[in-house]
Amino acid sequence: MNLEKIQALQHHLQENEIDWAYLSDPGHIAYFSGYHSEPHERILALFIPAVGEPFLFTPALEVQAASESSWSFEVFGYLDNEAPYQLIADLIKKRSKSLARFAFEKSSLNLKNFELFTQYFNGDYSYDLTPVIQCLQLIKTPRECELLLEAGSWADVAFEIGFKAIQAGATESEIVAEIEYQLKRRGVSHMSFDTIVLAGENAAKPHGNPGDTQVKPHEFVLFDLGVIWKGYCSDATRTVSYKEPKDFDRKIHEIVLEAQLNAQQAIKPGITAAELDAVARNTIASYGYGEYFTHRLGHGLGTTVHEFPSLVEGNDLVIEEGMCFSIEPGIYIPGKVGVRIEDCYYVTKDGAIPFTKTPKALQIIE
Ligand code: MN
Ligand code: MN
């Protein structure tokens, strides 16, 4: 449980005259409560009042696990045959007289649950908590950095498994399956997103889906993967060659690597998010491939895989010590070749330390 951040959120609620915050994103709930769970279609919620004690609301079958986590306030459960929002409304009404303003995570609460919740109240529901939480999470504690580093080292293990699985005839799906199977055997139960393995020209689709395409000699294989470890995420990308690469592909890899390293070296407190994006973008543009770098340079990560800061053109946010984010330039030439190289970092007082250590120079798998 992160009491300091709960109190910071309560302070924010008081300042903005909000009575209750309804947190619904499992990663955000884990961040404040210390209890990590993916409830699927059931309800997992954290209710934080401006004044008073927060409570966790979980499916009945999770109450014990939630109570045994580091969460030290009350936990309430509901059975599948009960109406969860009736119970929630009773709990909230019992705890406070003022029920005028509620704040929601607009990016995570679905419309059905929003309607079920609000039928019990007559309040103002306009306030969006998502950016508030993203700001609270922006600076990581040393303990959070340690966990992100541990999650990153599991991504290194995943790369090693994946590179070994490359062989004539292996399909993208088979390599994905091998990575996730081996990790699960070692106790890593969740990936932070569906593992991406893309062979040949498929790698030119930045978020393509692995399928039955086989790896072929003299073509690239792109791996983008990460795990959730003790509630914290990793996210890293390597592009390797199966046997000697074509000269053109090798050149594209060199350019992306140069852009990635230039941006990595530019990380320090005081630079802005947009300036970092420009460092990588200008490198790629200087070789004439600017139009093929079709996404932002990076994103923050923590208990969720996409957080603040967003490293994107126009974002003048000043980078500070303790922020954690990815640097992931890419060049995607449709029908030809795709390369992305990604590491996540935490910002120190004069630079940055990566969470993943797998070498970035082009690896040739024989
Ligand atoms: Mn990423
Ligand atoms: Mn990634």
mmCIF file of C-alpha atoms and ligand atoms in Angstrom:
data_model
loop_
_atom_site.group_PDB
_atom_site.id
_atom_site.type_symbol
_atom_site.label_atom_id
_atom_site.label_comp_id
_atom_site.label_asym_id
_atom_site.label_seq_id
_atom_site.Cartn_x
_atom_site.Cartn_y
_atom_site.Cartn_z
ATOM 1 C CA MET A 1 0.000 0.000 0.000
ATOM 2 C CA ASN A 2 1.220 3.462 -0.846
ATOM 3 C CA LEU A 3 -0.216 5.657 1.909
ATOM 4 C CA GLU A 4 1.754 8.711 0.875
ATOM 5 C CA LYS A 5 0.230 8.665 -2.612
ATOM 6 C CA ILE A 6 -3.269 7.966 -1.248
ATOM 7 C CA GLN A 7 -2.909 11.063 0.897
ATOM 8 C CA ALA A 8 -1.612 13.070 -2.054
ATOM 9 C CA LEU A 9 -4.675 12.028 -4.049
ATOM 10 C CA GLN A 10 -6.964 12.926 -1.135
ATOM 11 C CA HIS A 11 -5.324 16.341 -0.967
ATOM 12 C CA HIS A 12 -6.037 16.792 -4.651
ATOM 13 C CA LEU A 13 -9.682 15.749 -4.133
ATOM 14 C CA GLN A 14 -10.071 18.277 -1.324
ATOM 15 C CA GLU A 15 -8.561 21.073 -3.398
ATOM 16 C CA ASN A 16 -10.929 20.296 -6.248
ATOM 17 C CA GLU A 17 -13.973 19.796 -3.998
ATOM 18 C CA ILE A 18 -14.481 16.201 -5.056
ATOM 19 C CA ASP A 19 -16.113 13.889 -2.531
ATOM 20 C CA TRP A 20 -15.096 10.473 -3.827
ATOM 21 C CA ALA A 21 -12.689 9.013 -6.347
ATOM 22 C CA TYR A 22 -13.595 5.717 -8.038
ATOM 23 C CA LEU A 23 -10.451 3.953 -9.283
ATOM 24 C CA SER A 24 -11.044 1.185 -11.804
ATOM 25 C CA ASP A 25 -7.743 0.610 -13.623
ATOM 26 C CA PRO A 26 -6.166 -2.551 -12.117
ATOM 27 C CA GLY A 27 -2.656 -1.107 -12.525
ATOM 28 C CA HIS A 28 -3.654 2.086 -10.727
ATOM 29 C CA ILE A 29 -5.455 0.130 -8.000
ATOM 30 C CA ALA A 30 -2.258 -1.888 -7.511
ATOM 31 C CA TYR A 31 -0.237 1.318 -7.332
ATOM 32 C CA PHE A 32 -2.251 2.746 -4.431
ATOM 33 C CA SER A 33 -3.399 -0.411 -2.648
ATOM 34 C CA GLY A 34 -0.554 -2.878 -3.170
ATOM 35 C CA TYR A 35 -3.159 -5.415 -4.321
ATOM 36 C CA HIS A 36 -2.664 -6.556 -7.888
ATOM 37 C CA SER A 37 -5.456 -8.367 -9.705
ATOM 38 C CA GLU A 38 -7.101 -8.595 -13.100
ATOM 39 C CA PRO A 39 -10.836 -9.004 -12.377
ATOM 40 C CA HIS A 40 -11.971 -9.612 -15.981
ATOM 41 C CA GLU A 41 -15.732 -9.035 -16.126
ATOM 42 C CA ARG A 42 -16.110 -8.795 -12.357
ATOM 43 C CA ILE A 43 -15.782 -5.543 -10.402
ATOM 44 C CA LEU A 44 -12.495 -4.526 -8.778
ATOM 45 C CA ALA A 45 -12.594 -0.988 -7.445
ATOM 46 C CA LEU A 46 -10.796 1.297 -5.057
ATOM 47 C CA PHE A 47 -12.891 4.067 -3.514
ATOM 48 C CA ILE A 48 -11.008 6.974 -2.006
ATOM 49 C CA PRO A 49 -12.916 9.733 -0.190
ATOM 50 C CA ALA A 50 -11.594 13.293 0.083
ATOM 51 C CA VAL A 51 -11.723 12.844 3.854
ATOM 52 C CA GLY A 52 -11.751 9.531 5.699
ATOM 53 C CA GLU A 53 -10.677 5.984 4.981
ATOM 54 C CA PRO A 54 -10.628 4.433 1.522
ATOM 55 C CA PHE A 55 -11.906 0.918 0.850
ATOM 56 C CA LEU A 56 -11.276 -1.823 -1.699
ATOM 57 C CA PHE A 57 -14.184 -3.598 -3.348
ATOM 58 C CA THR A 58 -13.485 -6.986 -4.919
ATOM 59 C CA PRO A 59 -15.239 -10.172 -6.002
ATOM 60 C CA ALA A 60 -15.888 -12.296 -2.884
ATOM 61 C CA LEU A 61 -13.392 -14.874 -4.090
ATOM 62 C CA GLU A 62 -10.605 -12.275 -3.867
ATOM 63 C CA VAL A 63 -11.326 -10.817 -0.428
ATOM 64 C CA GLN A 64 -8.851 -13.077 1.320
ATOM 65 C CA ALA A 65 -6.029 -12.366 -1.120
ATOM 66 C CA ALA A 66 -6.687 -8.627 -0.962
ATOM 67 C CA SER A 67 -6.717 -8.719 2.852
ATOM 68 C CA GLU A 68 -3.379 -10.537 2.861
ATOM 69 C CA SER A 69 -1.764 -7.926 0.571
ATOM 70 C CA SER A 70 -0.145 -4.782 1.957
ATOM 71 C CA TRP A 71 -3.546 -3.005 1.879
ATOM 72 C CA SER A 72 -4.465 -2.153 5.467
ATOM 73 C CA PHE A 73 -7.879 -0.516 5.121
ATOM 74 C CA GLU A 74 -11.159 -2.395 4.714
ATOM 75 C CA VAL A 75 -11.937 -4.831 1.905
ATOM 76 C CA PHE A 76 -15.512 -5.651 0.888
ATOM 77 C CA GLY A 77 -16.565 -8.434 -1.441
ATOM 78 C CA TYR A 78 -19.630 -9.340 -3.447
ATOM 79 C CA LEU A 79 -20.977 -12.686 -4.588
ATOM 80 C CA ASP A 80 -21.861 -13.340 -8.205
ATOM 81 C CA ASN A 81 -25.572 -13.362 -7.320
ATOM 82 C CA GLU A 82 -25.423 -9.944 -5.623
ATOM 83 C CA ALA A 83 -25.763 -6.479 -7.192
ATOM 84 C CA PRO A 84 -22.283 -5.006 -6.664
ATOM 85 C CA TYR A 85 -23.228 -1.372 -7.220
ATOM 86 C CA GLN A 86 -26.059 -1.559 -4.689
ATOM 87 C CA LEU A 87 -23.502 -2.709 -2.102
ATOM 88 C CA ILE A 88 -21.031 -0.030 -3.178
ATOM 89 C CA ALA A 89 -23.680 2.709 -2.953
ATOM 90 C CA ASP A 90 -24.607 1.579 0.572
ATOM 91 C CA LEU A 91 -20.958 1.594 1.643
ATOM 92 C CA ILE A 92 -20.370 5.073 0.273
ATOM 93 C CA LYS A 93 -23.599 6.554 1.637
ATOM 94 C CA LYS A 94 -22.818 5.146 5.079
ATOM 95 C CA ARG A 95 -19.415 6.856 5.016
ATOM 96 C CA SER A 96 -20.171 10.384 3.945
ATOM 97 C CA LYS A 97 -22.920 12.949 3.833
ATOM 98 C CA SER A 98 -21.572 14.953 0.946
ATOM 99 C CA LEU A 99 -22.062 13.083 -2.330
ATOM 100 C CA ALA A 100 -22.044 15.944 -4.765
ATOM 101 C CA ARG A 101 -18.970 15.261 -6.865
ATOM 102 C CA PHE A 102 -17.364 12.053 -8.030
ATOM 103 C CA ALA A 103 -14.202 11.550 -10.037
ATOM 104 C CA PHE A 104 -13.677 8.611 -12.389
ATOM 105 C CA GLU A 105 -10.916 7.173 -14.475
ATOM 106 C CA LYS A 106 -12.473 7.997 -17.792
ATOM 107 C CA SER A 107 -9.857 5.996 -19.659
ATOM 108 C CA SER A 108 -10.686 2.771 -17.846
ATOM 109 C CA LEU A 109 -14.244 2.648 -16.433
ATOM 110 C CA ASN A 110 -16.593 1.210 -19.020
ATOM 111 C CA LEU A 111 -19.932 2.819 -19.790
ATOM 112 C CA LYS A 112 -21.972 -0.070 -18.373
ATOM 113 C CA ASN A 113 -20.308 0.133 -14.967
ATOM 114 C CA PHE A 114 -20.484 3.927 -15.017
ATOM 115 C CA GLU A 115 -24.257 3.757 -15.564
ATOM 116 C CA LEU A 116 -24.704 1.087 -12.891
ATOM 117 C CA PHE A 117 -22.771 3.203 -10.379
ATOM 118 C CA THR A 118 -24.371 6.551 -11.115
ATOM 119 C CA GLN A 119 -27.975 5.330 -10.884
ATOM 120 C CA TYR A 120 -27.557 5.444 -7.099
ATOM 121 C CA PHE A 121 -26.378 9.058 -6.893
ATOM 122 C CA ASN A 122 -27.241 12.489 -8.205
ATOM 123 C CA GLY A 123 -23.828 13.967 -8.570
ATOM 124 C CA ASP A 124 -21.454 15.751 -10.863
ATOM 125 C CA TYR A 125 -19.511 13.104 -12.737
ATOM 126 C CA SER A 126 -17.410 15.238 -15.039
ATOM 127 C CA TYR A 127 -14.030 15.060 -13.318
ATOM 128 C CA ASP A 128 -11.421 12.817 -14.959
ATOM 129 C CA LEU A 129 -8.944 11.208 -12.567
ATOM 130 C CA THR A 130 -6.720 9.628 -15.202
ATOM 131 C CA PRO A 131 -4.366 12.612 -15.725
ATOM 132 C CA VAL A 132 -4.239 13.267 -11.963
ATOM 133 C CA ILE A 133 -3.065 9.721 -11.291
ATOM 134 C CA GLN A 134 -0.606 9.880 -14.172
ATOM 135 C CA CYS A 135 0.954 12.992 -12.596
ATOM 136 C CA LEU A 136 1.127 11.326 -9.165
ATOM 137 C CA GLN A 137 2.938 8.365 -10.756
ATOM 138 C CA LEU A 138 5.369 10.449 -12.751
ATOM 139 C CA ILE A 139 8.249 10.330 -10.279
ATOM 140 C CA LYS A 140 9.164 6.820 -9.194
ATOM 141 C CA THR A 141 10.551 5.977 -5.766
ATOM 142 C CA PRO A 142 13.862 4.089 -5.459
ATOM 143 C CA ARG A 143 11.836 0.970 -4.533
ATOM 144 C CA GLU A 144 9.735 1.302 -7.678
ATOM 145 C CA CYS A 145 12.916 1.662 -9.757
ATOM 146 C CA GLU A 146 14.248 -1.569 -8.208
ATOM 147 C CA LEU A 147 11.075 -3.422 -9.196
ATOM 148 C CA LEU A 148 11.187 -1.971 -12.715
ATOM 149 C CA LEU A 149 14.789 -3.123 -12.963
ATOM 150 C CA GLU A 150 13.766 -6.647 -11.878
ATOM 151 C CA ALA A 151 10.945 -6.635 -14.441
ATOM 152 C CA GLY A 152 13.476 -5.473 -17.046
ATOM 153 C CA SER A 153 15.858 -8.299 -16.285
ATOM 154 C CA TRP A 154 12.992 -10.745 -16.973
ATOM 155 C CA ALA A 155 12.626 -9.127 -20.386
ATOM 156 C CA ASP A 156 16.318 -9.889 -20.944
ATOM 157 C CA VAL A 157 15.612 -13.530 -20.069
ATOM 158 C CA ALA A 158 12.700 -13.471 -22.528
ATOM 159 C CA PHE A 159 14.950 -12.198 -25.327
ATOM 160 C CA GLU A 160 17.446 -14.962 -24.654
ATOM 161 C CA ILE A 161 14.696 -17.587 -24.873
ATOM 162 C CA GLY A 162 13.274 -15.983 -28.016
ATOM 163 C CA PHE A 163 16.604 -15.723 -29.818
ATOM 164 C CA LYS A 164 17.279 -19.411 -29.094
ATOM 165 C CA ALA A 165 13.892 -20.338 -30.535
ATOM 166 C CA ILE A 166 14.788 -18.872 -33.936
ATOM 167 C CA GLN A 167 15.443 -21.677 -36.407
ATOM 168 C CA ALA A 168 14.504 -22.645 -39.937
ATOM 169 C CA GLY A 169 10.744 -23.171 -40.178
ATOM 170 C CA ALA A 170 9.842 -21.687 -36.793
ATOM 171 C CA THR A 171 6.770 -19.466 -36.949
ATOM 172 C CA GLU A 172 6.177 -16.202 -35.116
ATOM 173 C CA SER A 173 3.476 -17.862 -32.985
ATOM 174 C CA GLU A 174 5.748 -20.751 -32.028
ATOM 175 C CA ILE A 175 8.457 -18.361 -30.856
ATOM 176 C CA VAL A 176 5.900 -16.364 -28.823
ATOM 177 C CA ALA A 177 4.637 -19.600 -27.267
ATOM 178 C CA GLU A 178 8.153 -20.717 -26.364
ATOM 179 C CA ILE A 179 8.942 -17.396 -24.646
ATOM 180 C CA GLU A 180 5.753 -17.330 -22.603
ATOM 181 C CA TYR A 181 5.926 -21.049 -21.743
ATOM 182 C CA GLN A 182 9.503 -20.801 -20.483
ATOM 183 C CA LEU A 183 8.740 -17.658 -18.470
ATOM 184 C CA LYS A 184 5.668 -19.216 -16.872
ATOM 185 C CA ARG A 185 7.745 -22.232 -15.853
ATOM 186 C CA ARG A 186 10.070 -19.808 -14.082
ATOM 187 C CA GLY A 187 7.267 -18.113 -12.166
ATOM 188 C CA VAL A 188 6.516 -15.101 -14.361
ATOM 189 C CA SER A 189 2.759 -15.410 -14.703
ATOM 190 C CA HIS A 190 1.853 -12.321 -16.716
ATOM 191 C CA MET A 191 3.219 -10.477 -19.709
ATOM 192 C CA SER A 192 2.663 -6.707 -19.631
ATOM 193 C CA PHE A 193 1.110 -6.991 -23.124
ATOM 194 C CA ASP A 194 0.757 -9.707 -25.767
ATOM 195 C CA THR A 195 4.267 -10.677 -26.847
ATOM 196 C CA ILE A 196 5.119 -9.429 -30.315
ATOM 197 C CA VAL A 197 7.369 -11.495 -32.606
ATOM 198 C CA LEU A 198 7.325 -10.381 -36.244
ATOM 199 C CA ALA A 199 9.379 -11.887 -39.061
ATOM 200 C CA GLY A 200 10.576 -10.317 -42.301
ATOM 201 C CA GLU A 201 8.347 -7.660 -43.764
ATOM 202 C CA ASN A 202 5.769 -8.188 -40.979
ATOM 203 C CA ALA A 203 8.157 -6.222 -38.755
ATOM 204 C CA ALA A 204 7.250 -3.154 -40.817
ATOM 205 C CA LYS A 205 3.862 -3.197 -39.033
ATOM 206 C CA PRO A 206 4.746 -1.561 -35.686
ATOM 207 C CA HIS A 207 1.989 -3.362 -33.735
ATOM 208 C CA GLY A 208 1.426 -6.382 -35.960
ATOM 209 C CA ASN A 209 0.057 -9.689 -34.695
ATOM 210 C CA PRO A 210 2.292 -12.763 -34.634
ATOM 211 C CA GLY A 211 0.928 -15.516 -36.845
ATOM 212 C CA ASP A 212 2.014 -18.446 -38.971
ATOM 213 C CA THR A 213 4.744 -16.590 -40.873
ATOM 214 C CA GLN A 214 8.010 -18.511 -40.696
ATOM 215 C CA VAL A 215 11.359 -16.889 -40.013
ATOM 216 C CA LYS A 216 13.466 -16.924 -43.158
ATOM 217 C CA PRO A 217 17.240 -16.738 -43.554
ATOM 218 C CA HIS A 218 18.624 -13.228 -44.184
ATOM 219 C CA GLU A 219 15.545 -11.558 -42.702
ATOM 220 C CA PHE A 220 14.949 -9.647 -39.501
ATOM 221 C CA VAL A 221 12.885 -10.819 -36.548
ATOM 222 C CA LEU A 222 11.454 -8.125 -34.262
ATOM 223 C CA PHE A 223 10.736 -8.928 -30.593
ATOM 224 C CA ASP A 224 8.696 -6.488 -28.481
ATOM 225 C CA LEU A 225 7.896 -7.864 -25.057
ATOM 226 C CA GLY A 226 7.654 -7.285 -21.336
ATOM 227 C CA VAL A 227 6.483 -8.912 -18.125
ATOM 228 C CA ILE A 228 4.617 -7.859 -15.011
ATOM 229 C CA TRP A 229 6.806 -8.593 -12.027
ATOM 230 C CA LYS A 230 5.553 -7.811 -8.496
ATOM 231 C CA GLY A 231 3.075 -5.430 -10.091
ATOM 232 C CA TYR A 232 5.626 -3.557 -12.243
ATOM 233 C CA CYS A 233 5.971 -3.729 -16.007
ATOM 234 C CA SER A 234 8.813 -4.073 -18.448
ATOM 235 C CA ASP A 235 8.770 -3.227 -22.146
ATOM 236 C CA ALA A 236 11.681 -3.690 -24.544
ATOM 237 C CA THR A 237 12.290 -4.324 -28.237
ATOM 238 C CA ARG A 238 15.134 -5.922 -30.150
ATOM 239 C CA THR A 239 15.401 -6.587 -33.863
ATOM 240 C CA VAL A 240 17.791 -9.399 -34.770
ATOM 241 C CA SER A 241 18.814 -11.017 -38.036
ATOM 242 C CA TYR A 242 18.363 -14.692 -38.861
ATOM 243 C CA LYS A 243 21.666 -15.385 -40.617
ATOM 244 C CA GLU A 244 23.609 -12.638 -42.430
ATOM 245 C CA PRO A 245 21.355 -9.635 -43.157
ATOM 246 C CA LYS A 246 20.948 -7.852 -46.461
ATOM 247 C CA ASP A 247 23.133 -4.736 -46.685
ATOM 248 C CA PHE A 248 20.096 -2.441 -46.838
ATOM 249 C CA ASP A 249 18.525 -3.989 -43.708
ATOM 250 C CA ARG A 250 21.801 -3.740 -41.839
ATOM 251 C CA LYS A 251 21.979 -0.044 -42.725
ATOM 252 C CA ILE A 252 18.430 0.584 -41.448
ATOM 253 C CA HIS A 253 19.300 -1.173 -38.191
ATOM 254 C CA GLU A 254 22.399 1.019 -37.797
ATOM 255 C CA ILE A 255 20.334 4.188 -38.232
ATOM 256 C CA VAL A 256 17.725 3.138 -35.667
ATOM 257 C CA LEU A 257 20.466 2.157 -33.232
ATOM 258 C CA GLU A 258 22.184 5.516 -33.685
ATOM 259 C CA ALA A 259 18.879 7.312 -33.033
ATOM 260 C CA GLN A 260 18.218 5.175 -29.950
ATOM 261 C CA LEU A 261 21.693 5.788 -28.521
ATOM 262 C CA ASN A 262 21.604 9.515 -29.280
ATOM 263 C CA ALA A 263 18.332 9.853 -27.391
ATOM 264 C CA GLN A 264 19.606 7.679 -24.536
ATOM 265 C CA GLN A 265 22.683 9.892 -24.171
ATOM 266 C CA ALA A 266 20.529 13.026 -24.195
ATOM 267 C CA ILE A 267 18.430 11.926 -21.189
ATOM 268 C CA LYS A 268 19.077 14.173 -18.227
ATOM 269 C CA PRO A 269 17.008 16.333 -15.893
ATOM 270 C CA GLY A 270 16.113 19.614 -17.579
ATOM 271 C CA ILE A 271 15.611 18.402 -21.142
ATOM 272 C CA THR A 272 11.993 18.330 -22.311
ATOM 273 C CA ALA A 273 10.027 15.340 -23.575
ATOM 274 C CA ALA A 274 9.708 16.995 -27.000
ATOM 275 C CA GLU A 275 13.448 17.668 -27.179
ATOM 276 C CA LEU A 276 14.214 13.992 -26.541
ATOM 277 C CA ASP A 277 11.774 12.982 -29.266
ATOM 278 C CA ALA A 278 13.494 15.430 -31.621
ATOM 279 C CA VAL A 279 16.973 13.995 -30.926
ATOM 280 C CA ALA A 280 15.954 10.574 -32.256
ATOM 281 C CA ARG A 281 13.680 11.937 -34.976
ATOM 282 C CA ASN A 282 16.382 14.267 -36.329
ATOM 283 C CA THR A 283 18.896 11.414 -36.442
ATOM 284 C CA ILE A 284 16.541 9.288 -38.520
ATOM 285 C CA ALA A 285 15.531 12.247 -40.696
ATOM 286 C CA SER A 286 19.183 13.089 -41.395
ATOM 287 C CA TYR A 287 19.432 9.782 -43.286
ATOM 288 C CA GLY A 288 16.235 10.499 -45.194
ATOM 289 C CA TYR A 289 13.951 8.058 -43.350
ATOM 290 C CA GLY A 290 11.979 10.536 -41.219
ATOM 291 C CA GLU A 291 8.662 9.632 -42.837
ATOM 292 C CA TYR A 292 9.102 5.988 -41.801
ATOM 293 C CA PHE A 293 9.336 6.756 -38.058
ATOM 294 C CA THR A 294 5.598 6.826 -37.531
ATOM 295 C CA HIS A 295 5.096 7.004 -33.759
ATOM 296 C CA ARG A 296 6.218 8.966 -30.706
ATOM 297 C CA LEU A 297 9.654 8.244 -29.248
ATOM 298 C CA GLY A 298 8.470 6.810 -25.943
ATOM 299 C CA HIS A 299 6.151 6.578 -22.973
ATOM 300 C CA GLY A 300 6.385 6.251 -19.210
ATOM 301 C CA LEU A 301 5.825 2.924 -17.487
ATOM 302 C CA GLY A 302 5.313 1.612 -13.970
ATOM 303 C CA THR A 303 2.385 -0.427 -12.691
ATOM 304 C CA THR A 304 0.955 0.005 -16.178
ATOM 305 C CA VAL A 305 2.849 -0.238 -19.425
ATOM 306 C CA HIS A 306 1.801 3.176 -20.725
ATOM 307 C CA GLU A 307 2.071 6.103 -18.344
ATOM 308 C CA PHE A 308 3.299 9.685 -18.328
ATOM 309 C CA PRO A 309 5.530 11.157 -19.616
ATOM 310 C CA SER A 310 4.720 10.908 -23.296
ATOM 311 C CA LEU A 311 7.834 11.590 -25.346
ATOM 312 C CA VAL A 312 6.171 13.292 -28.247
ATOM 313 C CA GLU A 313 6.468 16.417 -30.337
ATOM 314 C CA GLY A 314 4.767 19.344 -28.594
ATOM 315 C CA ASN A 315 5.112 17.994 -25.033
ATOM 316 C CA ASP A 316 7.142 20.600 -23.118
ATOM 317 C CA LEU A 317 7.159 18.572 -19.904
ATOM 318 C CA VAL A 318 10.582 18.913 -18.268
ATOM 319 C CA ILE A 319 12.290 15.598 -17.512
ATOM 320 C CA GLU A 320 13.180 15.111 -13.834
ATOM 321 C CA GLU A 321 15.165 12.646 -11.772
ATOM 322 C CA GLY A 322 13.040 9.564 -10.975
ATOM 323 C CA MET A 323 10.966 9.596 -14.143
ATOM 324 C CA CYS A 324 10.903 6.270 -16.021
ATOM 325 C CA PHE A 325 10.175 5.914 -19.731
ATOM 326 C CA SER A 326 10.949 4.111 -22.954
ATOM 327 C CA ILE A 327 13.131 5.277 -25.834
ATOM 328 C CA GLU A 328 11.915 3.326 -28.873
ATOM 329 C CA PRO A 329 12.664 4.764 -32.288
ATOM 330 C CA GLY A 330 11.818 2.686 -35.350
ATOM 331 C CA ILE A 331 11.895 2.684 -39.123
ATOM 332 C CA TYR A 332 9.103 0.808 -40.893
ATOM 333 C CA ILE A 333 9.296 0.523 -44.652
ATOM 334 C CA PRO A 334 6.119 -1.270 -45.802
ATOM 335 C CA GLY A 335 6.704 -4.511 -47.662
ATOM 336 C CA LYS A 336 10.419 -4.308 -47.021
ATOM 337 C CA VAL A 337 11.832 -4.088 -43.532
ATOM 338 C CA GLY A 338 10.986 -2.956 -40.031
ATOM 339 C CA VAL A 339 13.342 -2.171 -37.165
ATOM 340 C CA ARG A 340 12.602 -0.928 -33.656
ATOM 341 C CA ILE A 341 14.971 -0.821 -30.698
ATOM 342 C CA GLU A 342 13.538 -0.074 -27.267
ATOM 343 C CA ASP A 343 14.815 0.173 -23.742
ATOM 344 C CA CYS A 344 13.175 1.743 -20.704
ATOM 345 C CA TYR A 345 15.179 3.948 -18.350
ATOM 346 C CA TYR A 346 15.060 5.720 -15.063
ATOM 347 C CA VAL A 347 16.415 9.222 -14.950
ATOM 348 C CA THR A 348 19.274 9.869 -12.529
ATOM 349 C CA LYS A 349 20.662 13.258 -11.512
ATOM 350 C CA ASP A 350 22.895 13.404 -14.572
ATOM 351 C CA GLY A 351 21.802 10.662 -16.975
ATOM 352 C CA ALA A 352 19.760 7.492 -17.218
ATOM 353 C CA ILE A 353 20.037 3.793 -16.356
ATOM 354 C CA PRO A 354 18.353 1.179 -18.569
ATOM 355 C CA PHE A 355 16.119 -1.545 -17.147
ATOM 356 C CA THR A 356 17.117 -3.969 -19.919
ATOM 357 C CA LYS A 357 20.676 -4.976 -20.784
ATOM 358 C CA THR A 358 20.405 -7.220 -23.871
ATOM 359 C CA PRO A 359 22.972 -5.871 -26.392
ATOM 360 C CA LYS A 360 21.488 -3.553 -29.013
ATOM 361 C CA ALA A 361 24.101 -3.902 -31.754
ATOM 362 C CA LEU A 362 22.709 -6.129 -34.513
ATOM 363 C CA GLN A 363 22.747 -9.739 -33.385
ATOM 364 C CA ILE A 364 23.047 -12.360 -36.089
ATOM 365 C CA ILE A 365 21.405 -15.660 -35.141
ATOM 366 C CA GLU A 366 22.911 -18.654 -36.958
HETATM 367 MN MN MN B 1 6.993 0.763 -25.433
HETATM 368 MN MN MN B 2 7.395 -2.155 -26.604
#
